[in-house]
């Protein structure tokens, strides 16, 4: 746990969240300001600031994080199959649009149209 990290506090239960999934390594919850009908955040329980901090030794848990995306998308209301789908976003650093300094994967989906914030940058 990193002091004064919002998502470490959510993982620890010090700040409430709408949890959708938890295991030994990861914690997933509803985004407080959803940009689409489904908007989840998945975080590693250990503090990692951003993708800029990761290296080869992180490949295994990052792979496991990715495998949660289709599972949690379907369990939380994203439409299955090629006509459905979802978006995975990991904003990284200030210029990457990252506002919370604990690595997190957005899972965004549900019927369109979505909020403009969920659209790709122009
Ligand atoms: P970023 O811009 O860092 O990739 O995304 C941060 C996300 O965290 C935003 O989508 C924002 O709505 C969400 N967020 C910020 N504070 C809280 C909070 O206290 N609780 C929850 N559930 N989400 C938060
Ligand atoms: Zn943290």
Short mmCIF file of N, CA, C and O and ligand atoms in Angstrom, two decimals:
data_model
loop_
_atom_site.label_atom_id
_atom_site.label_comp_id
_atom_site.label_asym_id
_atom_site.label_seq_id
_atom_site.Cartn_x
_atom_site.Cartn_y
_atom_site.Cartn_z
N UNK A 1 0.85 -1.20 0.00
CA UNK A 1 0.00 0.00 0.00
C UNK A 1 0.88 1.24 0.00
O UNK A 1 1.83 1.34 0.75
N UNK A 2 0.52 2.17 -0.86
CA UNK A 2 1.26 3.43 -0.94
C UNK A 2 0.44 4.51 -0.24
O UNK A 2 -0.77 4.61 -0.44
N UNK A 3 1.09 5.29 0.62
CA UNK A 3 0.40 6.35 1.35
C UNK A 3 -0.27 7.31 0.38
O UNK A 3 0.30 7.66 -0.65
N UNK A 4 -1.48 7.73 0.75
CA UNK A 4 -2.20 8.74 -0.03
C UNK A 4 -2.51 8.33 -1.46
O UNK A 4 -2.66 9.18 -2.32
N UNK A 5 -2.58 7.03 -1.70
CA UNK A 5 -2.99 6.56 -3.03
C UNK A 5 -4.47 6.19 -2.97
O UNK A 5 -4.87 5.30 -2.19
N UNK A 6 -5.27 6.84 -3.77
CA UNK A 6 -6.72 6.62 -3.77
C UNK A 6 -7.07 5.16 -4.01
O UNK A 6 -7.89 4.56 -3.31
N UNK A 7 -6.45 4.54 -5.02
CA UNK A 7 -6.84 3.17 -5.36
C UNK A 7 -6.28 2.16 -4.36
O UNK A 7 -6.92 1.12 -4.13
N UNK A 8 -5.13 2.43 -3.72
CA UNK A 8 -4.70 1.57 -2.61
C UNK A 8 -5.74 1.62 -1.49
O UNK A 8 -6.07 0.59 -0.89
N UNK A 9 -6.28 2.80 -1.22
CA UNK A 9 -7.29 2.93 -0.16
C UNK A 9 -8.58 2.21 -0.54
O UNK A 9 -9.24 1.63 0.31
N UNK A 10 -8.94 2.23 -1.82
CA UNK A 10 -10.12 1.48 -2.26
C UNK A 10 -9.88 -0.02 -2.11
O UNK A 10 -10.73 -0.76 -1.60
N UNK A 11 -8.69 -0.50 -2.51
CA UNK A 11 -8.36 -1.92 -2.35
C UNK A 11 -8.45 -2.33 -0.88
O UNK A 11 -8.96 -3.40 -0.53
N UNK A 12 -7.96 -1.46 0.02
CA UNK A 12 -7.95 -1.76 1.45
C UNK A 12 -9.32 -1.59 2.10
O UNK A 12 -9.49 -1.90 3.29
N UNK A 13 -10.27 -1.03 1.37
CA UNK A 13 -11.59 -0.79 1.93
C UNK A 13 -11.70 0.47 2.76
O UNK A 13 -12.72 0.71 3.42
N UNK A 14 -10.65 1.30 2.74
CA UNK A 14 -10.68 2.55 3.51
C UNK A 14 -11.56 3.60 2.84
O UNK A 14 -12.03 4.52 3.49
N UNK A 15 -11.72 3.46 1.53
CA UNK A 15 -12.65 4.29 0.77
C UNK A 15 -13.63 3.34 0.10
O UNK A 15 -13.21 2.35 -0.51
N UNK A 16 -14.93 3.60 0.24
CA UNK A 16 -15.92 2.66 -0.33
C UNK A 16 -15.91 2.64 -1.85
O UNK A 16 -15.58 3.65 -2.49
N UNK A 17 -16.26 1.51 -2.40
CA UNK A 17 -16.40 1.39 -3.86
C UNK A 17 -17.44 0.32 -4.14
O UNK A 17 -17.79 -0.46 -3.26
N UNK A 18 -17.91 0.30 -5.37
CA UNK A 18 -18.83 -0.75 -5.79
C UNK A 18 -18.01 -1.86 -6.43
O UNK A 18 -17.70 -1.82 -7.62
N UNK A 19 -17.63 -2.84 -5.60
CA UNK A 19 -16.76 -3.92 -6.06
C UNK A 19 -17.51 -4.87 -6.99
O UNK A 19 -18.65 -5.22 -6.72
N UNK A 20 -16.85 -5.26 -8.07
CA UNK A 20 -17.44 -6.26 -8.95
C UNK A 20 -16.63 -7.56 -8.97
O UNK A 20 -17.12 -8.60 -9.43
N UNK A 21 -15.39 -7.51 -8.49
CA UNK A 21 -14.53 -8.70 -8.54
C UNK A 21 -13.33 -8.48 -7.63
O UNK A 21 -12.83 -7.36 -7.50
N UNK A 22 -12.87 -9.59 -7.02
CA UNK A 22 -11.63 -9.53 -6.23
C UNK A 22 -11.00 -10.90 -6.22
O UNK A 22 -11.69 -11.92 -6.11
N UNK A 23 -9.68 -10.96 -6.35
CA UNK A 23 -8.94 -12.20 -6.08
C UNK A 23 -7.66 -11.82 -5.35
O UNK A 23 -7.55 -10.70 -4.84
N UNK A 24 -6.69 -12.73 -5.28
CA UNK A 24 -5.47 -12.45 -4.51
C UNK A 24 -4.68 -11.29 -5.08
O UNK A 24 -3.97 -10.59 -4.35
N UNK A 25 -4.79 -11.08 -6.39
CA UNK A 25 -3.94 -10.09 -7.06
C UNK A 25 -4.64 -8.82 -7.48
O UNK A 25 -3.99 -7.78 -7.63
N UNK A 26 -5.96 -8.92 -7.77
CA UNK A 26 -6.66 -7.81 -8.43
C UNK A 26 -7.94 -7.44 -7.70
O UNK A 26 -8.56 -8.27 -7.02
N UNK A 27 -8.35 -6.19 -7.93
CA UNK A 27 -9.59 -5.67 -7.36
C UNK A 27 -10.26 -4.88 -8.48
O UNK A 27 -9.61 -4.07 -9.15
N UNK A 28 -11.55 -5.13 -8.71
CA UNK A 28 -12.27 -4.44 -9.79
C UNK A 28 -13.52 -3.79 -9.21
O UNK A 28 -14.19 -4.36 -8.34
N UNK A 29 -13.83 -2.59 -9.70
CA UNK A 29 -14.94 -1.82 -9.15
C UNK A 29 -15.51 -0.89 -10.22
O UNK A 29 -14.88 -0.65 -11.25
N UNK A 30 -16.71 -0.37 -9.93
CA UNK A 30 -17.37 0.54 -10.87
C UNK A 30 -16.68 1.90 -10.84
O UNK A 30 -16.40 2.43 -9.77
N UNK A 31 -16.47 2.47 -12.02
CA UNK A 31 -15.96 3.84 -12.08
C UNK A 31 -17.02 4.79 -11.51
O UNK A 31 -18.21 4.67 -11.81
N UNK A 32 -16.58 5.75 -10.70
CA UNK A 32 -17.51 6.66 -10.03
C UNK A 32 -18.17 7.63 -11.01
O UNK A 32 -19.23 8.19 -10.71
N UNK A 33 -17.57 7.82 -12.17
CA UNK A 33 -18.08 8.77 -13.16
C UNK A 33 -18.10 8.08 -14.52
O UNK A 33 -17.28 8.36 -15.40
N UNK A 34 -19.04 7.14 -14.69
CA UNK A 34 -18.98 6.27 -15.87
C UNK A 34 -19.13 7.01 -17.19
O UNK A 34 -19.96 7.89 -17.34
N UNK A 35 -18.32 6.61 -18.15
CA UNK A 35 -18.34 7.21 -19.49
C UNK A 35 -19.18 6.39 -20.46
O UNK A 35 -19.31 6.76 -21.62
N UNK A 36 -19.75 5.29 -19.98
CA UNK A 36 -20.53 4.38 -20.84
C UNK A 36 -21.40 3.53 -19.92
O UNK A 36 -21.20 3.55 -18.70
N UNK A 37 -22.37 2.78 -20.48
CA UNK A 37 -23.23 1.96 -19.62
C UNK A 37 -22.46 1.00 -18.72
O UNK A 37 -22.87 0.72 -17.60
N UNK A 38 -21.36 0.46 -19.22
CA UNK A 38 -20.46 -0.37 -18.40
C UNK A 38 -19.13 0.37 -18.31
O UNK A 38 -18.54 0.73 -19.35
N UNK A 39 -18.67 0.65 -17.11
CA UNK A 39 -17.37 1.30 -16.94
C UNK A 39 -16.76 0.79 -15.64
O UNK A 39 -17.11 1.22 -14.55
N UNK A 40 -15.83 -0.14 -15.80
CA UNK A 40 -15.15 -0.77 -14.66
C UNK A 40 -13.70 -0.34 -14.62
O UNK A 40 -13.12 0.02 -15.66
N UNK A 41 -13.13 -0.39 -13.44
CA UNK A 41 -11.69 -0.20 -13.27
C UNK A 41 -11.14 -1.45 -12.60
O UNK A 41 -11.74 -1.96 -11.64
N UNK A 42 -10.04 -1.97 -13.12
CA UNK A 42 -9.38 -3.14 -12.53
C UNK A 42 -7.98 -2.73 -12.14
O UNK A 42 -7.23 -2.19 -12.97
N UNK A 43 -7.62 -2.97 -10.88
CA UNK A 43 -6.30 -2.56 -10.40
C UNK A 43 -5.57 -3.74 -9.79
O UNK A 43 -6.19 -4.63 -9.20
N UNK A 44 -4.23 -3.76 -9.90
CA UNK A 44 -3.46 -4.72 -9.11
C UNK A 44 -3.54 -4.30 -7.64
O UNK A 44 -3.57 -3.10 -7.34
N UNK A 45 -3.56 -5.28 -6.73
CA UNK A 45 -3.63 -4.93 -5.30
C UNK A 45 -2.32 -4.31 -4.81
O UNK A 45 -2.34 -3.53 -3.86
N UNK A 46 -1.21 -4.67 -5.42
CA UNK A 46 0.05 -4.02 -5.04
C UNK A 46 0.17 -2.70 -5.78
O UNK A 46 -0.32 -2.56 -6.91
N UNK A 47 0.81 -1.73 -5.17
CA UNK A 47 0.89 -0.41 -5.79
C UNK A 47 1.90 -0.39 -6.92
O UNK A 47 3.08 -0.68 -6.73
N UNK A 48 1.42 -0.04 -8.10
CA UNK A 48 2.27 0.22 -9.26
C UNK A 48 1.77 1.53 -9.82
O UNK A 48 0.57 1.69 -10.06
N UNK A 49 2.64 2.49 -10.01
CA UNK A 49 2.18 3.83 -10.39
C UNK A 49 1.58 3.86 -11.78
O UNK A 49 0.49 4.40 -11.99
N UNK A 50 2.27 3.29 -12.74
CA UNK A 50 1.76 3.33 -14.11
C UNK A 50 2.47 2.29 -14.96
O UNK A 50 3.44 1.65 -14.51
N UNK A 51 2.07 2.16 -16.20
CA UNK A 51 2.74 1.25 -17.13
C UNK A 51 4.19 1.65 -17.36
O UNK A 51 4.99 0.83 -17.80
N UNK A 52 4.50 2.91 -17.06
CA UNK A 52 5.89 3.34 -17.22
C UNK A 52 6.82 2.68 -16.21
O UNK A 52 8.04 2.71 -16.38
N UNK A 53 6.25 2.11 -15.15
CA UNK A 53 7.08 1.51 -14.09
C UNK A 53 7.29 0.02 -14.30
O UNK A 53 8.03 -0.60 -13.53
N UNK A 54 6.65 -0.57 -15.28
CA UNK A 54 6.70 -2.03 -15.36
C UNK A 54 7.86 -2.50 -16.24
O UNK A 54 8.38 -1.76 -17.08
N UNK A 55 8.25 -3.75 -16.00
CA UNK A 55 9.36 -4.34 -16.77
C UNK A 55 9.03 -5.79 -17.08
O UNK A 55 7.95 -6.29 -16.75
N UNK A 56 10.00 -6.48 -17.67
CA UNK A 56 9.81 -7.87 -18.10
C UNK A 56 9.25 -8.75 -16.98
O UNK A 56 8.41 -9.62 -17.21
N UNK A 57 9.68 -8.51 -15.76
CA UNK A 57 9.25 -9.38 -14.65
C UNK A 57 7.78 -9.20 -14.29
O UNK A 57 7.25 -9.98 -13.50
N UNK A 58 7.15 -8.18 -14.85
CA UNK A 58 5.73 -7.95 -14.59
C UNK A 58 4.83 -8.61 -15.65
O UNK A 58 3.61 -8.49 -15.58
N UNK A 59 5.45 -9.28 -16.61
CA UNK A 59 4.67 -9.80 -17.75
C UNK A 59 3.57 -10.76 -17.31
O UNK A 59 2.45 -10.72 -17.84
N UNK A 60 3.85 -11.61 -16.32
CA UNK A 60 2.87 -12.64 -15.95
C UNK A 60 1.61 -12.02 -15.34
O UNK A 60 0.49 -12.35 -15.74
N UNK A 61 1.78 -11.13 -14.39
CA UNK A 61 0.56 -10.57 -13.76
C UNK A 61 -0.16 -9.62 -14.71
O UNK A 61 -1.40 -9.55 -14.70
N UNK A 62 0.59 -8.94 -15.59
CA UNK A 62 -0.08 -8.09 -16.59
C UNK A 62 -0.90 -8.95 -17.55
O UNK A 62 -2.00 -8.56 -17.95
N UNK A 63 -0.39 -10.12 -17.88
CA UNK A 63 -1.15 -11.03 -18.72
C UNK A 63 -2.42 -11.48 -18.03
O UNK A 63 -3.50 -11.53 -18.64
N UNK A 64 -2.31 -11.79 -16.75
CA UNK A 64 -3.51 -12.20 -16.00
C UNK A 64 -4.51 -11.05 -15.90
O UNK A 64 -5.72 -11.27 -15.96
N UNK A 65 -4.00 -9.83 -15.75
CA UNK A 65 -4.90 -8.66 -15.74
C UNK A 65 -5.70 -8.59 -17.04
O UNK A 65 -6.92 -8.41 -17.03
N UNK A 66 -5.01 -8.77 -18.16
CA UNK A 66 -5.70 -8.70 -19.45
C UNK A 66 -6.76 -9.79 -19.59
O UNK A 66 -7.83 -9.55 -20.17
N UNK A 67 -6.47 -10.97 -19.07
CA UNK A 67 -7.45 -12.05 -19.22
C UNK A 67 -8.72 -11.79 -18.41
O UNK A 67 -9.77 -12.40 -18.69
N UNK A 68 -8.66 -10.89 -17.44
CA UNK A 68 -9.88 -10.54 -16.70
C UNK A 68 -10.82 -9.69 -17.53
O UNK A 68 -12.03 -9.64 -17.25
N UNK A 69 -10.31 -8.99 -18.56
CA UNK A 69 -11.13 -8.04 -19.30
C UNK A 69 -12.36 -8.69 -19.94
O UNK A 69 -13.48 -8.26 -19.69
N UNK A 70 -12.21 -9.71 -20.76
CA UNK A 70 -13.41 -10.29 -21.38
C UNK A 70 -14.36 -10.91 -20.36
O UNK A 70 -15.58 -10.81 -20.49
N UNK A 71 -13.80 -11.50 -19.33
CA UNK A 71 -14.64 -12.12 -18.29
C UNK A 71 -15.47 -11.07 -17.56
O UNK A 71 -16.69 -11.18 -17.44
N UNK A 72 -14.81 -10.02 -17.07
CA UNK A 72 -15.54 -9.00 -16.31
C UNK A 72 -16.48 -8.20 -17.21
O UNK A 72 -17.55 -7.77 -16.79
N UNK A 73 -16.08 -7.99 -18.48
CA UNK A 73 -16.96 -7.29 -19.42
C UNK A 73 -18.27 -8.05 -19.56
O UNK A 73 -19.36 -7.47 -19.43
N UNK A 74 -18.18 -9.33 -19.79
CA UNK A 74 -19.41 -10.12 -19.98
C UNK A 74 -20.22 -10.22 -18.70
O UNK A 74 -21.45 -10.12 -18.72
N UNK A 75 -19.54 -10.40 -17.58
CA UNK A 75 -20.27 -10.55 -16.30
C UNK A 75 -20.98 -9.27 -15.89
O UNK A 75 -21.88 -9.30 -15.06
N UNK A 76 -20.56 -8.14 -16.45
CA UNK A 76 -21.10 -6.86 -16.00
C UNK A 76 -21.91 -6.12 -17.07
O UNK A 76 -22.16 -4.92 -16.95
N UNK A 77 -22.31 -6.84 -18.12
CA UNK A 77 -23.31 -6.28 -19.01
C UNK A 77 -22.86 -5.90 -20.40
O UNK A 77 -23.67 -5.39 -21.19
N UNK A 78 -21.58 -6.11 -20.74
CA UNK A 78 -21.18 -5.85 -22.12
C UNK A 78 -21.78 -6.93 -23.03
O UNK A 78 -21.97 -8.07 -22.63
N UNK A 79 -22.06 -6.54 -24.25
CA UNK A 79 -22.67 -7.46 -25.21
C UNK A 79 -21.61 -8.40 -25.77
O UNK A 79 -20.56 -7.93 -26.22
N UNK A 80 -21.86 -9.71 -25.76
CA UNK A 80 -20.86 -10.64 -26.30
C UNK A 80 -20.83 -10.63 -27.83
O UNK A 80 -21.77 -10.17 -28.47
N UNK A 81 -19.76 -11.16 -28.39
CA UNK A 81 -19.65 -11.36 -29.83
C UNK A 81 -19.19 -10.13 -30.57
O UNK A 81 -19.06 -9.05 -30.01
N UNK A 82 -18.95 -10.31 -31.88
CA UNK A 82 -18.38 -9.22 -32.68
C UNK A 82 -19.26 -7.99 -32.79
O UNK A 82 -18.76 -6.88 -33.00
N UNK A 83 -20.58 -8.14 -32.63
CA UNK A 83 -21.46 -6.97 -32.68
C UNK A 83 -21.47 -6.22 -31.36
O UNK A 83 -21.99 -5.11 -31.27
N UNK A 84 -20.95 -6.85 -30.32
CA UNK A 84 -20.87 -6.21 -29.01
C UNK A 84 -19.45 -5.77 -28.74
O UNK A 84 -18.90 -4.96 -29.47
N UNK A 85 -18.84 -6.34 -27.69
CA UNK A 85 -17.46 -6.01 -27.38
C UNK A 85 -17.33 -4.95 -26.31
O UNK A 85 -18.29 -4.60 -25.62
N UNK A 86 -16.13 -4.43 -26.17
CA UNK A 86 -15.82 -3.47 -25.12
C UNK A 86 -14.48 -2.83 -25.45
O UNK A 86 -13.77 -3.29 -26.35
N UNK A 87 -14.16 -1.77 -24.72
CA UNK A 87 -12.87 -1.09 -24.89
C UNK A 87 -12.04 -1.25 -23.64
O UNK A 87 -12.55 -1.12 -22.53
N UNK A 88 -10.75 -1.50 -23.82
CA UNK A 88 -9.79 -1.57 -22.71
C UNK A 88 -8.83 -0.40 -22.85
O UNK A 88 -8.28 -0.19 -23.93
N UNK A 89 -8.69 0.37 -21.77
CA UNK A 89 -7.82 1.55 -21.81
C UNK A 89 -6.95 1.56 -20.56
O UNK A 89 -7.45 1.34 -19.45
N UNK A 90 -5.66 1.81 -20.74
CA UNK A 90 -4.76 2.04 -19.60
C UNK A 90 -4.08 3.39 -19.84
O UNK A 90 -3.06 3.47 -20.56
N UNK A 91 -4.66 4.45 -19.31
CA UNK A 91 -4.04 5.76 -19.44
C UNK A 91 -2.74 5.77 -18.65
O UNK A 91 -2.68 5.25 -17.53
N UNK A 92 -1.71 6.38 -19.22
CA UNK A 92 -0.38 6.29 -18.63
C UNK A 92 0.32 7.64 -18.61
O UNK A 92 0.60 8.21 -19.68
N UNK A 93 0.56 8.14 -17.41
CA UNK A 93 1.25 9.42 -17.25
C UNK A 93 0.34 10.60 -17.59
O UNK A 93 -0.76 10.45 -18.11
N UNK A 94 0.81 11.79 -17.27
CA UNK A 94 0.01 13.00 -17.45
C UNK A 94 -0.39 13.19 -18.91
O UNK A 94 -1.55 13.46 -19.22
N UNK A 95 0.55 13.01 -19.80
CA UNK A 95 0.23 13.21 -21.22
C UNK A 95 -0.62 12.07 -21.77
O UNK A 95 -1.24 12.22 -22.82
N UNK A 96 -0.66 10.96 -21.05
CA UNK A 96 -1.54 9.85 -21.42
C UNK A 96 -2.92 9.96 -20.80
O UNK A 96 -3.72 9.04 -20.93
N UNK A 97 -3.16 11.07 -20.08
CA UNK A 97 -4.48 11.29 -19.51
C UNK A 97 -4.72 10.58 -18.18
O UNK A 97 -5.85 10.45 -17.73
N UNK A 98 -3.63 10.11 -17.53
CA UNK A 98 -3.80 9.40 -16.26
C UNK A 98 -3.98 10.39 -15.12
O UNK A 98 -3.15 11.29 -14.93
N UNK A 99 -5.08 10.21 -14.37
CA UNK A 99 -5.37 11.12 -13.25
C UNK A 99 -5.10 10.49 -11.90
O UNK A 99 -4.82 11.20 -10.94
N UNK A 100 -5.20 9.17 -11.81
CA UNK A 100 -4.94 8.48 -10.55
C UNK A 100 -3.66 7.67 -10.71
O UNK A 100 -3.56 6.83 -11.61
N UNK A 101 -2.69 7.89 -9.82
CA UNK A 101 -1.36 7.31 -9.97
C UNK A 101 -1.22 5.91 -9.38
O UNK A 101 -0.32 5.63 -8.57
N UNK A 102 -2.14 5.04 -9.74
CA UNK A 102 -2.07 3.60 -9.43
C UNK A 102 -2.58 2.91 -10.69
O UNK A 102 -3.73 3.15 -11.10
N UNK A 103 -1.73 2.12 -11.31
CA UNK A 103 -2.08 1.52 -12.61
C UNK A 103 -3.48 0.92 -12.58
O UNK A 103 -3.82 0.18 -11.65
N UNK A 104 -4.29 1.25 -13.58
CA UNK A 104 -5.65 0.72 -13.64
C UNK A 104 -6.06 0.53 -15.09
O UNK A 104 -5.71 1.32 -15.96
N UNK A 105 -6.82 -0.53 -15.29
CA UNK A 105 -7.36 -0.85 -16.62
C UNK A 105 -8.84 -0.48 -16.63
O UNK A 105 -9.61 -0.97 -15.80
N UNK A 106 -9.22 0.40 -17.55
CA UNK A 106 -10.64 0.70 -17.76
C UNK A 106 -11.22 -0.39 -18.66
O UNK A 106 -10.61 -0.77 -19.67
N UNK A 107 -12.41 -0.86 -18.32
CA UNK A 107 -13.21 -1.70 -19.21
C UNK A 107 -14.49 -0.93 -19.48
O UNK A 107 -15.26 -0.65 -18.55
N UNK A 108 -14.68 -0.54 -20.73
CA UNK A 108 -15.77 0.38 -21.10
C UNK A 108 -16.61 -0.29 -22.18
O UNK A 108 -16.07 -0.77 -23.18
N UNK A 109 -17.92 -0.32 -21.98
CA UNK A 109 -18.77 -0.96 -23.00
C UNK A 109 -20.24 -0.71 -22.77
O UNK A 109 -20.63 0.17 -22.01
N UNK A 110 -21.03 -1.54 -23.43
CA UNK A 110 -22.48 -1.38 -23.39
C UNK A 110 -22.96 -0.72 -24.67
O UNK A 110 -22.16 -0.26 -25.50
N UNK A 111 -24.29 -0.67 -24.84
CA UNK A 111 -24.84 -0.10 -26.08
C UNK A 111 -24.41 1.34 -26.29
O UNK A 111 -24.38 2.13 -25.35
N UNK A 112 -24.09 1.69 -27.54
CA UNK A 112 -23.73 3.08 -27.87
C UNK A 112 -24.98 3.90 -28.11
O UNK A 112 -26.05 3.34 -28.32
N UNK A 113 -24.93 5.24 -28.11
CA UNK A 113 -23.71 6.06 -28.07
C UNK A 113 -23.16 6.20 -26.65
O UNK A 113 -23.91 6.20 -25.69
N UNK A 114 -21.84 6.35 -26.58
CA UNK A 114 -21.16 6.57 -25.31
C UNK A 114 -20.86 8.04 -25.14
O UNK A 114 -20.87 8.82 -26.10
N UNK A 115 -20.55 8.37 -23.90
CA UNK A 115 -20.04 9.70 -23.57
C UNK A 115 -18.81 10.01 -24.43
O UNK A 115 -18.01 9.13 -24.73
N UNK A 116 -18.68 11.26 -24.82
CA UNK A 116 -17.54 11.66 -25.67
C UNK A 116 -16.19 11.31 -25.03
O UNK A 116 -15.22 11.06 -25.72
N UNK A 117 -16.14 11.30 -23.67
CA UNK A 117 -14.86 11.02 -23.00
C UNK A 117 -14.37 9.62 -23.29
O UNK A 117 -13.17 9.33 -23.11
N UNK A 118 -15.27 8.71 -23.69
CA UNK A 118 -14.84 7.34 -23.96
C UNK A 118 -14.37 7.16 -25.39
O UNK A 118 -13.92 6.09 -25.77
N UNK A 119 -14.50 8.22 -26.19
CA UNK A 119 -14.07 8.12 -27.59
C UNK A 119 -12.56 8.25 -27.69
O UNK A 119 -11.94 8.87 -26.84
N UNK A 120 -11.97 7.69 -28.72
CA UNK A 120 -10.53 7.84 -28.90
C UNK A 120 -10.17 9.31 -29.10
O UNK A 120 -10.98 10.07 -29.65
N UNK A 121 -8.98 9.67 -28.67
CA UNK A 121 -8.53 11.04 -28.88
C UNK A 121 -8.43 11.34 -30.37
O UNK A 121 -8.08 10.46 -31.15
N UNK A 122 -8.76 12.56 -30.74
CA UNK A 122 -8.72 12.95 -32.16
C UNK A 122 -7.29 12.99 -32.67
O UNK A 122 -6.39 13.25 -31.92
P1 LIG B 1 -7.56 7.87 -15.32
O1 LIG B 1 -7.91 9.17 -15.93
O2 LIG B 1 -6.53 8.00 -14.21
O3 LIG B 1 -7.22 6.81 -16.31
O4 LIG B 1 -8.90 7.33 -14.66
C1 LIG B 1 -9.25 7.53 -13.35
C2 LIG B 1 -10.68 7.08 -13.21
O5 LIG B 1 -10.95 6.92 -11.82
C3 LIG B 1 -11.70 8.08 -13.74
O6 LIG B 1 -12.49 7.45 -14.75
C4 LIG B 1 -12.52 8.47 -12.52
O7 LIG B 1 -13.89 8.62 -12.80
C5 LIG B 1 -12.26 7.32 -11.56
N1 LIG B 1 -12.29 7.69 -10.16
C6 LIG B 1 -11.69 8.77 -9.60
N2 LIG B 1 -11.91 8.78 -8.28
C7 LIG B 1 -12.68 7.68 -8.00
C8 LIG B 1 -13.23 7.15 -6.78
O8 LIG B 1 -13.06 7.67 -5.69
N3 LIG B 1 -13.96 6.00 -6.90
C9 LIG B 1 -14.16 5.38 -8.09
N4 LIG B 1 -14.88 4.28 -8.08
N5 LIG B 1 -13.64 5.86 -9.25
C10 LIG B 1 -12.91 6.99 -9.20
ZN1 LIG B 2 -1.78 2.60 -4.98
#
